[in-house]
mmCIF file of the C-alpha atoms, coordinates in Angstrom:
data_MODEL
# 
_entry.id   MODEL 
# 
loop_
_atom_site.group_PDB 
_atom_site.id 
_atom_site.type_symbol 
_atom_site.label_atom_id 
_atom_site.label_alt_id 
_atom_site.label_comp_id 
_atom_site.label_asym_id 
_atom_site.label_entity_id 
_atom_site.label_seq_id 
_atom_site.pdbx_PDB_ins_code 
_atom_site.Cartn_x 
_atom_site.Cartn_y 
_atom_site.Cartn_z 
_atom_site.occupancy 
_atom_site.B_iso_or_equiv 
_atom_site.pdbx_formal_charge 
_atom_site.auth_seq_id 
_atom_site.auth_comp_id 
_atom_site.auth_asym_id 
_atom_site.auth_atom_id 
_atom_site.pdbx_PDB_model_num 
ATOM 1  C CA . UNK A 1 1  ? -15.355 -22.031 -29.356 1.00 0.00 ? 1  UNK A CA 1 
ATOM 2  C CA . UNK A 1 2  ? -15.948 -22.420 -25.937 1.00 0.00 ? 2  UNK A CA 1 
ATOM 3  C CA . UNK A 1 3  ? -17.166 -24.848 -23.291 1.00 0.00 ? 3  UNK A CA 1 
ATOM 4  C CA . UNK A 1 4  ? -17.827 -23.318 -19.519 1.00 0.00 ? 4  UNK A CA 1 
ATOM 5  C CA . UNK A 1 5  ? -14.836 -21.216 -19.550 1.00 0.00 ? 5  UNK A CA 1 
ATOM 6  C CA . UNK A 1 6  ? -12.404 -23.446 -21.839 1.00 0.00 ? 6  UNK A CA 1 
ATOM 7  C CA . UNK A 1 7  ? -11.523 -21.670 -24.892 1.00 0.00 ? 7  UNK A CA 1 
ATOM 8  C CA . UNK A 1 8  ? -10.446 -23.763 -27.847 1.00 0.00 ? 8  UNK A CA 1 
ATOM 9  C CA . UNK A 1 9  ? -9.964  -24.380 -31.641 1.00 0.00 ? 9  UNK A CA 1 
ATOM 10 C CA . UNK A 1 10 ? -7.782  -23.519 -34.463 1.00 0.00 ? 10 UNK A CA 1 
ATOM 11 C CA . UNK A 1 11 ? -5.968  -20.517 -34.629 1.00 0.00 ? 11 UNK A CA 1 
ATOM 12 C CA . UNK A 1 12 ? -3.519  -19.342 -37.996 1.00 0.00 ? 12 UNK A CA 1 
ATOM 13 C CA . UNK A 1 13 ? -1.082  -16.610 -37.555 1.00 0.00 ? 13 UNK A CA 1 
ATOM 14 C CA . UNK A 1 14 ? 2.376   -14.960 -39.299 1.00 0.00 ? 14 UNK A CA 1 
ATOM 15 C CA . UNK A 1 15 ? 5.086   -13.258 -36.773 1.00 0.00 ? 15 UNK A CA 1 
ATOM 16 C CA . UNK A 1 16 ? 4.218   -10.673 -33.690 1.00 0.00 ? 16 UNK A CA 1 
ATOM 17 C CA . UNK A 1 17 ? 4.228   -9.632  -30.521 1.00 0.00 ? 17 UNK A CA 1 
ATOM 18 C CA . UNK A 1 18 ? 1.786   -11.093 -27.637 1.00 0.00 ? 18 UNK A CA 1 
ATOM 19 C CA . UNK A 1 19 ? 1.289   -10.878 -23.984 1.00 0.00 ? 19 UNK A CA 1 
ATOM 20 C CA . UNK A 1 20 ? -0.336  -14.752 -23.213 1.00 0.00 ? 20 UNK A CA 1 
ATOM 21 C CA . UNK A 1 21 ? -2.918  -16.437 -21.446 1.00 0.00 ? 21 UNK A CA 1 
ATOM 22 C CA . UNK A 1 22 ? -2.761  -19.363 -19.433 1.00 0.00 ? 22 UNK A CA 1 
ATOM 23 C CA . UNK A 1 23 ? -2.916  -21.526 -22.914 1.00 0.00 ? 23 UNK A CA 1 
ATOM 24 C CA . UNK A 1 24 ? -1.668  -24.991 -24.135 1.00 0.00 ? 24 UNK A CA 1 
ATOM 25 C CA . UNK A 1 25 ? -1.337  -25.609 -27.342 1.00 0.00 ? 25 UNK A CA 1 
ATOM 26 C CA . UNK A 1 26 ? -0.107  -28.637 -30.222 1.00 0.00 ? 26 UNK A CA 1 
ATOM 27 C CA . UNK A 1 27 ? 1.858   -26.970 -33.184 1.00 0.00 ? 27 UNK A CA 1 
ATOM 28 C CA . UNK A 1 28 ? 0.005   -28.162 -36.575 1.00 0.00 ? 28 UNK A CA 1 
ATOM 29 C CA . UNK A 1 29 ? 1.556   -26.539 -39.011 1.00 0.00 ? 29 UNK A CA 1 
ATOM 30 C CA . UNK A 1 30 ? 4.612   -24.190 -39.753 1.00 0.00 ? 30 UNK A CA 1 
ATOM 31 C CA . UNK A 1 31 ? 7.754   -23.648 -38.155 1.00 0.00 ? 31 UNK A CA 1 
ATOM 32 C CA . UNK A 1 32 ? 9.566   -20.537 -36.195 1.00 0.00 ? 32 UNK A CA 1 
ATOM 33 C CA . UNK A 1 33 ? 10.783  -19.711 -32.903 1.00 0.00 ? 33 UNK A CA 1 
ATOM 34 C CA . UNK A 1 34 ? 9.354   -17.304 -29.821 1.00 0.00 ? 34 UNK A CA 1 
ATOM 35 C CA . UNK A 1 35 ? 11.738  -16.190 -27.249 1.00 0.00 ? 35 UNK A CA 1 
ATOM 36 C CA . UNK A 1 36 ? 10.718  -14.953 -24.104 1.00 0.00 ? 36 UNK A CA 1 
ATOM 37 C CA . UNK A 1 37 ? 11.123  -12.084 -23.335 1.00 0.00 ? 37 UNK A CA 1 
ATOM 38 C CA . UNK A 1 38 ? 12.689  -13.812 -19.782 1.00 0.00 ? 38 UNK A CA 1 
ATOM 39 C CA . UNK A 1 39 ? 15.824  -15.298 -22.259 1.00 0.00 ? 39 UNK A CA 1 
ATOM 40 C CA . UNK A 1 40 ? 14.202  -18.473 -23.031 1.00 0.00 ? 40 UNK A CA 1 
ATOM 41 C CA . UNK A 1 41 ? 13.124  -19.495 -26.559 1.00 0.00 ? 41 UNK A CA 1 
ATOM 42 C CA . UNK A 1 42 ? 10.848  -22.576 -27.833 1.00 0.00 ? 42 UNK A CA 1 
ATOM 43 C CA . UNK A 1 43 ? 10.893  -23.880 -30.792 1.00 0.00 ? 43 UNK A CA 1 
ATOM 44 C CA . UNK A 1 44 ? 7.955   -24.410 -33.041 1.00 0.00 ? 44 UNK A CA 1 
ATOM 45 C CA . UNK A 1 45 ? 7.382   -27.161 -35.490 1.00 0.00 ? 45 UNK A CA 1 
ATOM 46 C CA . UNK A 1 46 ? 4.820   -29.333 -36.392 1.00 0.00 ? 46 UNK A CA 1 
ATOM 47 C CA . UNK A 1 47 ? 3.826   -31.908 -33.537 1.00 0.00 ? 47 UNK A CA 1 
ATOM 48 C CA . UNK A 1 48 ? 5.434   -29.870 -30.863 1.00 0.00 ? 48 UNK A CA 1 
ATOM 49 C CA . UNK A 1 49 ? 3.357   -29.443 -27.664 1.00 0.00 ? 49 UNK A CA 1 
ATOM 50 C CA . UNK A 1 50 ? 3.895   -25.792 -25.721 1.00 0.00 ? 50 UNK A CA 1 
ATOM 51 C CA . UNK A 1 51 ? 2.668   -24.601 -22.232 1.00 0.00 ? 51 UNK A CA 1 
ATOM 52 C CA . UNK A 1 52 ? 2.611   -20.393 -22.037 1.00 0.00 ? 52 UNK A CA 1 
ATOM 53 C CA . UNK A 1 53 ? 1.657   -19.434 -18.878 1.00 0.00 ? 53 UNK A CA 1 
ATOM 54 C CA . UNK A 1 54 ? -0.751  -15.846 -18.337 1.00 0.00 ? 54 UNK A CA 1 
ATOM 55 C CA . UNK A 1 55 ? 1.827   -12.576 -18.408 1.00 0.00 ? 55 UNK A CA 1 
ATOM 56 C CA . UNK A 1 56 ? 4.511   -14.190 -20.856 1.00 0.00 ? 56 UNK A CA 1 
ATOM 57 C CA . UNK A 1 57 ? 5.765   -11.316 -23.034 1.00 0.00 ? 57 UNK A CA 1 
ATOM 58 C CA . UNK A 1 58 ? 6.629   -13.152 -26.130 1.00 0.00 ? 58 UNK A CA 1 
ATOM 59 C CA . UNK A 1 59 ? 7.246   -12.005 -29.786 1.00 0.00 ? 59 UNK A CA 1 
ATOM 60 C CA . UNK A 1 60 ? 6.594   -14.825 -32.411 1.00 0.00 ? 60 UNK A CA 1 
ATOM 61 C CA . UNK A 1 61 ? 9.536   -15.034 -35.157 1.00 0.00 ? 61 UNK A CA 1 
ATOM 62 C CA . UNK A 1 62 ? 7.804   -17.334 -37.540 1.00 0.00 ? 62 UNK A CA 1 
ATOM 63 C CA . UNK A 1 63 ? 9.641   -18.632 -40.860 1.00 0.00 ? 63 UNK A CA 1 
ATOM 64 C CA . UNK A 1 64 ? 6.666   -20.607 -41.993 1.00 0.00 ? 64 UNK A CA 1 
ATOM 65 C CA . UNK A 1 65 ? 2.749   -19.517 -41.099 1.00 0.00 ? 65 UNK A CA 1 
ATOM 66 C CA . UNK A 1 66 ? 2.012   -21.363 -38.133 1.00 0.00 ? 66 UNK A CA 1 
ATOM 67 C CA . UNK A 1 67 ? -1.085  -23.192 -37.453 1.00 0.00 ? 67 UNK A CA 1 
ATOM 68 C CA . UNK A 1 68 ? -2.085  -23.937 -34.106 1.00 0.00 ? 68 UNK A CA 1 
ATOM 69 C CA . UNK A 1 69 ? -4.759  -26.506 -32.228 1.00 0.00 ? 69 UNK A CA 1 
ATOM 70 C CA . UNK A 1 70 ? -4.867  -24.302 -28.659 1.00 0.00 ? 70 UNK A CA 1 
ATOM 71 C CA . UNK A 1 71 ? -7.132  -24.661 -25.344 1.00 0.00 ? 71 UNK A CA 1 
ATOM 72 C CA . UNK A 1 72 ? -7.174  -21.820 -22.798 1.00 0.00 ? 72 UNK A CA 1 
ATOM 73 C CA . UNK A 1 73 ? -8.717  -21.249 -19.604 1.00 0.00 ? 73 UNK A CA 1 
ATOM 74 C CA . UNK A 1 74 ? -8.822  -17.970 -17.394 1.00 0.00 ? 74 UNK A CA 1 
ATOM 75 C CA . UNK A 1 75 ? -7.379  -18.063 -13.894 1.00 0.00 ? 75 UNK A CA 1 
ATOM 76 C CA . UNK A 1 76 ? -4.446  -19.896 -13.174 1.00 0.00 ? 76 UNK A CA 1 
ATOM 77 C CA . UNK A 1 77 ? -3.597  -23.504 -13.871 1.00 0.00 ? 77 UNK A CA 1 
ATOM 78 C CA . UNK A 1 78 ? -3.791  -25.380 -11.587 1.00 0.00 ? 78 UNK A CA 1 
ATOM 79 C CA . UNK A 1 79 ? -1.068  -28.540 -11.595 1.00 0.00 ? 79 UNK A CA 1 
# 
């Protein structure tokens, strides 16, 4: 769903690969880890709030299908 150029709703996914988007989004269900591929690595469990910022190269090691409530926006965020 979108409103203006906000993207948003309820996304459900197992383990992979991604480049991101400028995205923010509250962990629902499901549990795992994705490292950056920087050397960082969040971890991801229900009631967790993340921040990915556009261009992350991340690869999604999930233990237990995730569930995600997300919001994106193109351009950059803007603090």
């Amino acid at each position: 769903m979108a409103v203006d150029a906000t993207q948003f709703g309820i996304w459900e996914a197992g383990p992979g690969f991604d480049v991101d988007v400028d995205e923010v989004f509250l962990v629902l269900a499901g549990s795992g880890t994705v490292p950056f591929e920087v050397g960082s690595t969040i971890e991801l469990r229900p009631g967790f709030l993340v921040r990915l910022i556009a261009g992350d190269r991340t690869t999604w090691n999930i233990t237990e299908r995730r569930r995600k409530l997300y919001f994106s926006w193109p351009g950059p965020f803007v603090q």
